[in-house]
Tab-separated table of C-alpha atoms in Angstrom:
chain	number	residue	atom	x	y	z
N	819	MET	CA	-55.051	-110.917	-50.150
N	820	THR	CA	-52.888	-110.693	-47.040
N	821	ALA	CA	-49.345	-109.468	-47.660
N	822	PRO	CA	-46.760	-112.260	-47.482
N	823	ILE	CA	-44.506	-112.607	-44.451
N	824	LYS	CA	-41.170	-110.985	-45.311
N	825	VAL	CA	-38.102	-112.967	-44.238
N	826	LEU	CA	-34.395	-112.105	-44.051
N	827	ILE	CA	-31.976	-115.035	-43.799
N	828	ALA	CA	-28.665	-114.482	-41.981
N	829	ASP	CA	-26.122	-117.322	-42.201
N	830	ASP	CA	-22.480	-117.435	-43.211
N	831	GLN	CA	-23.007	-120.629	-45.241
N	832	MET	CA	-24.238	-119.946	-48.744
N	833	MET	CA	-25.841	-123.386	-49.110
N	834	VAL	CA	-27.904	-122.843	-45.967
N	835	ARG	CA	-29.081	-119.426	-47.131
N	836	GLN	CA	-29.997	-120.662	-50.575
N	837	GLY	CA	-31.625	-123.820	-49.278
N	838	PHE	CA	-33.859	-121.953	-46.845
N	839	THR	CA	-34.654	-119.393	-49.526
N	840	VAL	CA	-35.905	-122.089	-51.894
N	841	LEU	CA	-37.967	-123.761	-49.158
N	842	LEU	CA	-39.589	-120.561	-47.939
N	843	ASP	CA	-40.192	-118.969	-51.326
N	844	ALA	CA	-42.181	-122.089	-52.223
N	845	GLN	CA	-44.738	-121.078	-49.578
N	846	PRO	CA	-47.565	-118.880	-50.897
N	847	ASP	CA	-47.619	-116.692	-47.784
N	848	ILE	CA	-43.862	-116.208	-47.280
N	849	GLU	CA	-41.334	-114.141	-49.248
N	850	VAL	CA	-37.567	-114.068	-48.696
N	851	VAL	CA	-36.593	-110.421	-49.184
N	852	GLY	CA	-32.864	-110.701	-48.536
N	853	GLN	CA	-29.837	-112.617	-47.295
N	854	ALA	CA	-26.960	-111.668	-44.989
N	855	ILE	CA	-23.600	-113.380	-44.535
N	856	ASP	CA	-22.965	-112.176	-40.957
N	857	GLY	CA	-24.517	-110.301	-38.063
N	858	ALA	CA	-23.406	-106.853	-39.172
N	859	GLU	CA	-25.004	-107.277	-42.590
N	860	ALA	CA	-28.129	-108.686	-40.935
N	861	VAL	CA	-28.473	-105.539	-38.831
N	862	THR	CA	-28.010	-103.306	-41.869
N	863	LYS	CA	-30.426	-105.234	-44.076
N	864	ALA	CA	-33.022	-105.528	-41.328
N	865	ALA	CA	-33.069	-101.727	-41.183
N	866	GLU	CA	-33.238	-101.407	-44.972
N	867	LEU	CA	-35.724	-104.163	-45.786
N	868	ALA	CA	-37.923	-104.129	-42.653
N	869	PRO	CA	-38.557	-107.896	-42.680
N	870	ASP	CA	-41.179	-109.425	-40.409
N	871	VAL	CA	-38.846	-112.249	-39.399
N	872	VAL	CA	-35.075	-112.720	-39.435
N	873	LEU	CA	-33.731	-116.281	-39.515
N	874	MET	CA	-30.516	-115.771	-37.552
N	875	ASP	CA	-27.601	-118.186	-37.319
N	876	ILE	CA	-25.875	-117.936	-33.941
N	877	ARG	CA	-22.299	-118.623	-34.950
N	878	MET	CA	-21.036	-116.353	-37.712
N	879	PRO	CA	-17.653	-114.691	-38.265
N	880	GLY	CA	-17.365	-111.091	-37.143
N	881	MET	CA	-20.573	-110.034	-35.475
N	882	GLY	CA	-22.418	-113.135	-34.332
N	883	GLY	CA	-26.117	-113.798	-34.076
N	884	ILE	CA	-26.508	-112.823	-30.410
N	885	GLU	CA	-25.174	-109.291	-30.807
N	886	ALA	CA	-27.080	-108.866	-34.078
N	887	THR	CA	-30.295	-110.051	-32.435
N	888	SER	CA	-29.881	-107.547	-29.612
N	889	LEU	CA	-29.295	-104.691	-32.049
N	890	ILE	CA	-32.203	-105.632	-34.319
N	891	THR	CA	-34.779	-106.164	-31.593
N	892	GLY	CA	-33.617	-103.108	-29.682
N	893	THR	CA	-33.970	-100.716	-32.621
N	894	PRO	CA	-36.949	-98.324	-32.517
N	895	GLY	CA	-39.440	-98.709	-35.327
N	896	PRO	CA	-41.398	-101.611	-36.809
N	897	THR	CA	-41.031	-104.770	-34.740
N	898	VAL	CA	-38.741	-107.329	-36.338
N	899	LYS	CA	-38.930	-110.851	-34.907
N	900	VAL	CA	-35.818	-113.018	-34.738
N	901	LEU	CA	-35.892	-116.797	-35.089
N	902	VAL	CA	-32.540	-118.278	-34.116
N	903	LEU	CA	-31.069	-121.153	-36.103
N	904	THR	CA	-28.789	-123.635	-34.400
N	905	THR	CA	-27.259	-127.059	-34.981
N	906	PHE	CA	-27.571	-128.280	-31.392
N	907	ASP	CA	-30.691	-128.057	-29.256
N	908	LEU	CA	-28.810	-127.605	-25.972
N	909	ASP	CA	-26.590	-124.793	-27.103
N	910	GLU	CA	-25.738	-122.236	-24.398
N	911	TYR	CA	-25.679	-119.533	-27.037
N	912	VAL	CA	-29.337	-120.168	-27.821
N	913	TYR	CA	-30.288	-119.162	-24.288
N	914	GLU	CA	-28.248	-115.984	-24.625
N	915	ALA	CA	-30.016	-115.243	-27.921
N	916	LEU	CA	-33.404	-115.619	-26.235
N	917	ARG	CA	-32.277	-113.180	-23.551
N	918	ALA	CA	-31.058	-110.828	-26.287
N	919	GLY	CA	-34.523	-110.666	-27.809
N	920	ALA	CA	-35.023	-113.697	-30.053
N	921	SER	CA	-38.598	-114.986	-30.128
N	922	GLY	CA	-37.607	-118.629	-30.418
N	923	PHE	CA	-35.225	-121.049	-32.044
N	924	LEU	CA	-35.208	-123.823	-34.606
N	925	LEU	CA	-32.768	-126.600	-35.426
N	926	LYS	CA	-31.156	-126.348	-38.842
N	927	ASP	CA	-32.267	-129.864	-39.744
N	928	ALA	CA	-35.948	-128.913	-39.417
N	929	SER	CA	-38.221	-129.980	-42.259
N	930	ALA	CA	-39.605	-127.513	-44.786
N	931	ASP	CA	-43.000	-127.639	-43.081
N	932	GLN	CA	-41.469	-127.019	-39.644
N	933	LEU	CA	-39.442	-124.095	-40.969
N	934	ALA	CA	-42.440	-122.470	-42.644
N	935	GLU	CA	-44.673	-122.986	-39.612
N	936	ALA	CA	-42.008	-121.542	-37.301
N	937	VAL	CA	-41.850	-118.406	-39.442
N	938	ARG	CA	-45.646	-118.081	-39.318
N	939	VAL	CA	-45.744	-118.525	-35.537
N	940	ILE	CA	-43.036	-115.925	-34.943
N	941	ALA	CA	-44.566	-113.454	-37.421
N	942	ALA	CA	-47.923	-113.764	-35.659
N	943	GLY	CA	-46.321	-112.526	-32.463
N	944	GLU	CA	-46.286	-115.857	-30.696
N	945	ALA	CA	-43.228	-117.369	-29.068
N	946	LEU	CA	-41.790	-120.619	-30.322
N	947	LEU	CA	-42.000	-122.055	-26.821
N	948	ALA	CA	-44.485	-124.867	-27.021
N	949	PRO	CA	-42.099	-127.669	-28.064
N	950	ASN	CA	-40.601	-129.500	-25.095
N	951	ILE	CA	-37.164	-128.933	-26.553
N	952	THR	CA	-37.396	-125.182	-25.947
N	953	LYS	CA	-38.751	-125.581	-22.442
N	954	ARG	CA	-35.927	-127.998	-21.727
N	955	LEU	CA	-33.392	-125.496	-23.004
N	956	ILE	CA	-34.620	-122.697	-20.751
N	957	THR	CA	-34.894	-125.011	-17.773
N	958	GLU	CA	-31.450	-126.521	-18.288
N	959	PHE	CA	-29.612	-123.235	-18.397
N	960	SER	CA	-31.599	-121.827	-15.507
N	961	ARG	CA	-30.446	-124.829	-13.479
N	962	LEU	CA	-26.847	-124.261	-14.561
N	963	GLY	CA	-26.828	-120.916	-12.842
N	964	VAL	CA	-27.751	-118.245	-15.380
N	965	PRO	CA	-27.701	-114.967	-13.410
N	966	ARG	CA	-31.141	-114.056	-12.151
N	967	ALA	CA	-32.619	-110.597	-11.948
N	968	PRO	CA	-31.420	-108.811	-8.771
N	969	SER	CA	-34.906	-107.692	-7.798
N	970	LYS	CA	-38.495	-108.893	-7.968
N	971	VAL	CA	-39.867	-105.351	-7.960
N	972	ARG	CA	-41.385	-105.729	-11.422
N	973	ILE	CA	-43.036	-109.031	-10.480
N	974	GLU	CA	-44.738	-107.234	-7.594
N	975	GLU	CA	-46.365	-104.868	-10.096
N	976	LEU	CA	-48.453	-107.765	-11.421
N	977	THR	CA	-51.811	-108.779	-10.052
N	978	GLU	CA	-52.236	-112.268	-8.633
N	979	ARG	CA	-53.972	-113.407	-11.822
N	980	GLU	CA	-51.291	-111.878	-14.051
N	981	THR	CA	-48.596	-113.636	-12.041
N	982	GLU	CA	-50.457	-116.902	-12.508
N	983	VAL	CA	-50.728	-116.346	-16.258
N	984	LEU	CA	-47.014	-115.493	-16.452
N	985	SER	CA	-46.091	-118.755	-14.739
N	986	LEU	CA	-48.202	-120.697	-17.247
N	987	ILE	CA	-46.592	-118.853	-20.167
N	988	ALA	CA	-43.212	-119.913	-18.791
N	989	GLN	CA	-44.390	-123.511	-18.798
N	990	GLY	CA	-44.967	-123.254	-22.545
N	991	MET	CA	-48.751	-123.014	-22.555
N	992	SER	CA	-50.578	-121.266	-25.397
N	993	ASN	CA	-53.368	-118.754	-24.775
N	994	THR	CA	-55.917	-121.459	-25.527
N	995	GLU	CA	-54.337	-123.852	-23.047
N	996	ILE	CA	-54.102	-121.164	-20.363
N	997	ALA	CA	-57.751	-120.238	-20.914
N	998	GLU	CA	-58.796	-123.857	-20.486
N	999	HIS	CA	-56.587	-124.298	-17.429
N	1000	LEU	CA	-57.981	-121.204	-15.684
N	1001	THR	CA	-61.526	-121.579	-17.087
N	1002	LEU	CA	-61.438	-118.131	-18.635
N	1003	ALA	CA	-62.171	-116.746	-22.103
N	1004	GLU	CA	-59.199	-116.743	-24.475
N	1005	GLN	CA	-59.674	-113.014	-25.106
N	1006	THR	CA	-59.321	-112.437	-21.359
N	1007	ILE	CA	-56.004	-114.301	-21.404
N	1008	LYS	CA	-54.813	-112.211	-24.354
N	1009	THR	CA	-55.607	-109.080	-22.340
N	1010	HIS	CA	-53.668	-110.425	-19.342
N	1011	VAL	CA	-50.679	-111.268	-21.548
N	1012	SER	CA	-50.648	-107.774	-23.069
N	1013	ARG	CA	-50.732	-106.182	-19.618
N	1014	ILE	CA	-47.959	-108.459	-18.359
N	1015	LEU	CA	-45.675	-107.522	-21.244
N	1016	LEU	CA	-46.463	-103.825	-20.800
N	1017	LYS	CA	-45.911	-103.803	-17.026
N	1018	LEU	CA	-42.668	-105.769	-17.218
N	1019	GLY	CA	-41.367	-103.934	-20.267
N	1020	LEU	CA	-40.949	-107.188	-22.179
N	1021	ARG	CA	-41.032	-107.783	-25.914
N	1022	ASP	CA	-42.960	-111.023	-26.216
N	1023	ARG	CA	-43.898	-114.327	-24.599
N	1024	THR	CA	-40.387	-115.733	-24.927
N	1025	GLN	CA	-38.948	-112.817	-22.983
N	1026	ALA	CA	-41.709	-113.287	-20.416
N	1027	ALA	CA	-40.792	-116.949	-19.970
N	1028	VAL	CA	-37.087	-116.189	-19.578
N	1029	PHE	CA	-37.950	-113.441	-17.086
N	1030	ALA	CA	-40.080	-115.867	-15.054
N	1031	TYR	CA	-37.177	-118.301	-14.761
N	1032	GLU	CA	-34.567	-115.665	-14.011
N	1033	THR	CA	-36.588	-114.065	-11.221
N	1034	GLY	CA	-37.312	-117.441	-9.661
N	1035	LEU	CA	-41.074	-117.271	-10.277
N	1036	ILE	CA	-40.717	-120.661	-11.957
N	1037	ARG	CA	-38.288	-123.165	-10.484
N	1038	PRO	CA	-36.414	-125.358	-12.973
N	1039	THR	CA	-37.452	-128.978	-12.999
N	1040	GLY	CA	-35.843	-131.953	-14.683
N	1041	TYR	CA	-37.170	-133.761	-17.729
């Protein structure tokens, strides 16, 4: 049997922590290994428990979710994915969390099935970018003037095909969708994605999408 996905829940509200724990522990392939009441405890427990995924609230007293996310994802060792929890879909702090290293975000009123599936997607190394709501978030805050990277030097390191794949990632396409769009094998797309992340020094597809917007490779469009 495959080992269950280990999850750490960080939220200052006890009812939220307990509620998510009950929902996730009911899944046969997910195990909640710990809870944290603020960002500092999340950082400590992430190091101790080595979870696969951290459900991270953005607004917590003391150290908040953005700083905690940056510390957790920037720590050498086993990769820990962060899934940000928020009450509002157009929350400026969510964008900052994505830039800090979060792999995606989820609204706190998500259903049990949505929560479990989000954990699975993040644990599998995918970005929670497909939903229009996430694309809208990135686009909105790019349009509002989030500082862009000062240089396109790293973009120039990509081949023409890799640049094309990066732009499609930023539009929220999955590997399967990109393969169909470019009429290539899905394994070929996976190889391109791996090379893009390596060349740009990025963590995952979410970081790649944010990078594409910030460097101006993708121009924000309205919804």
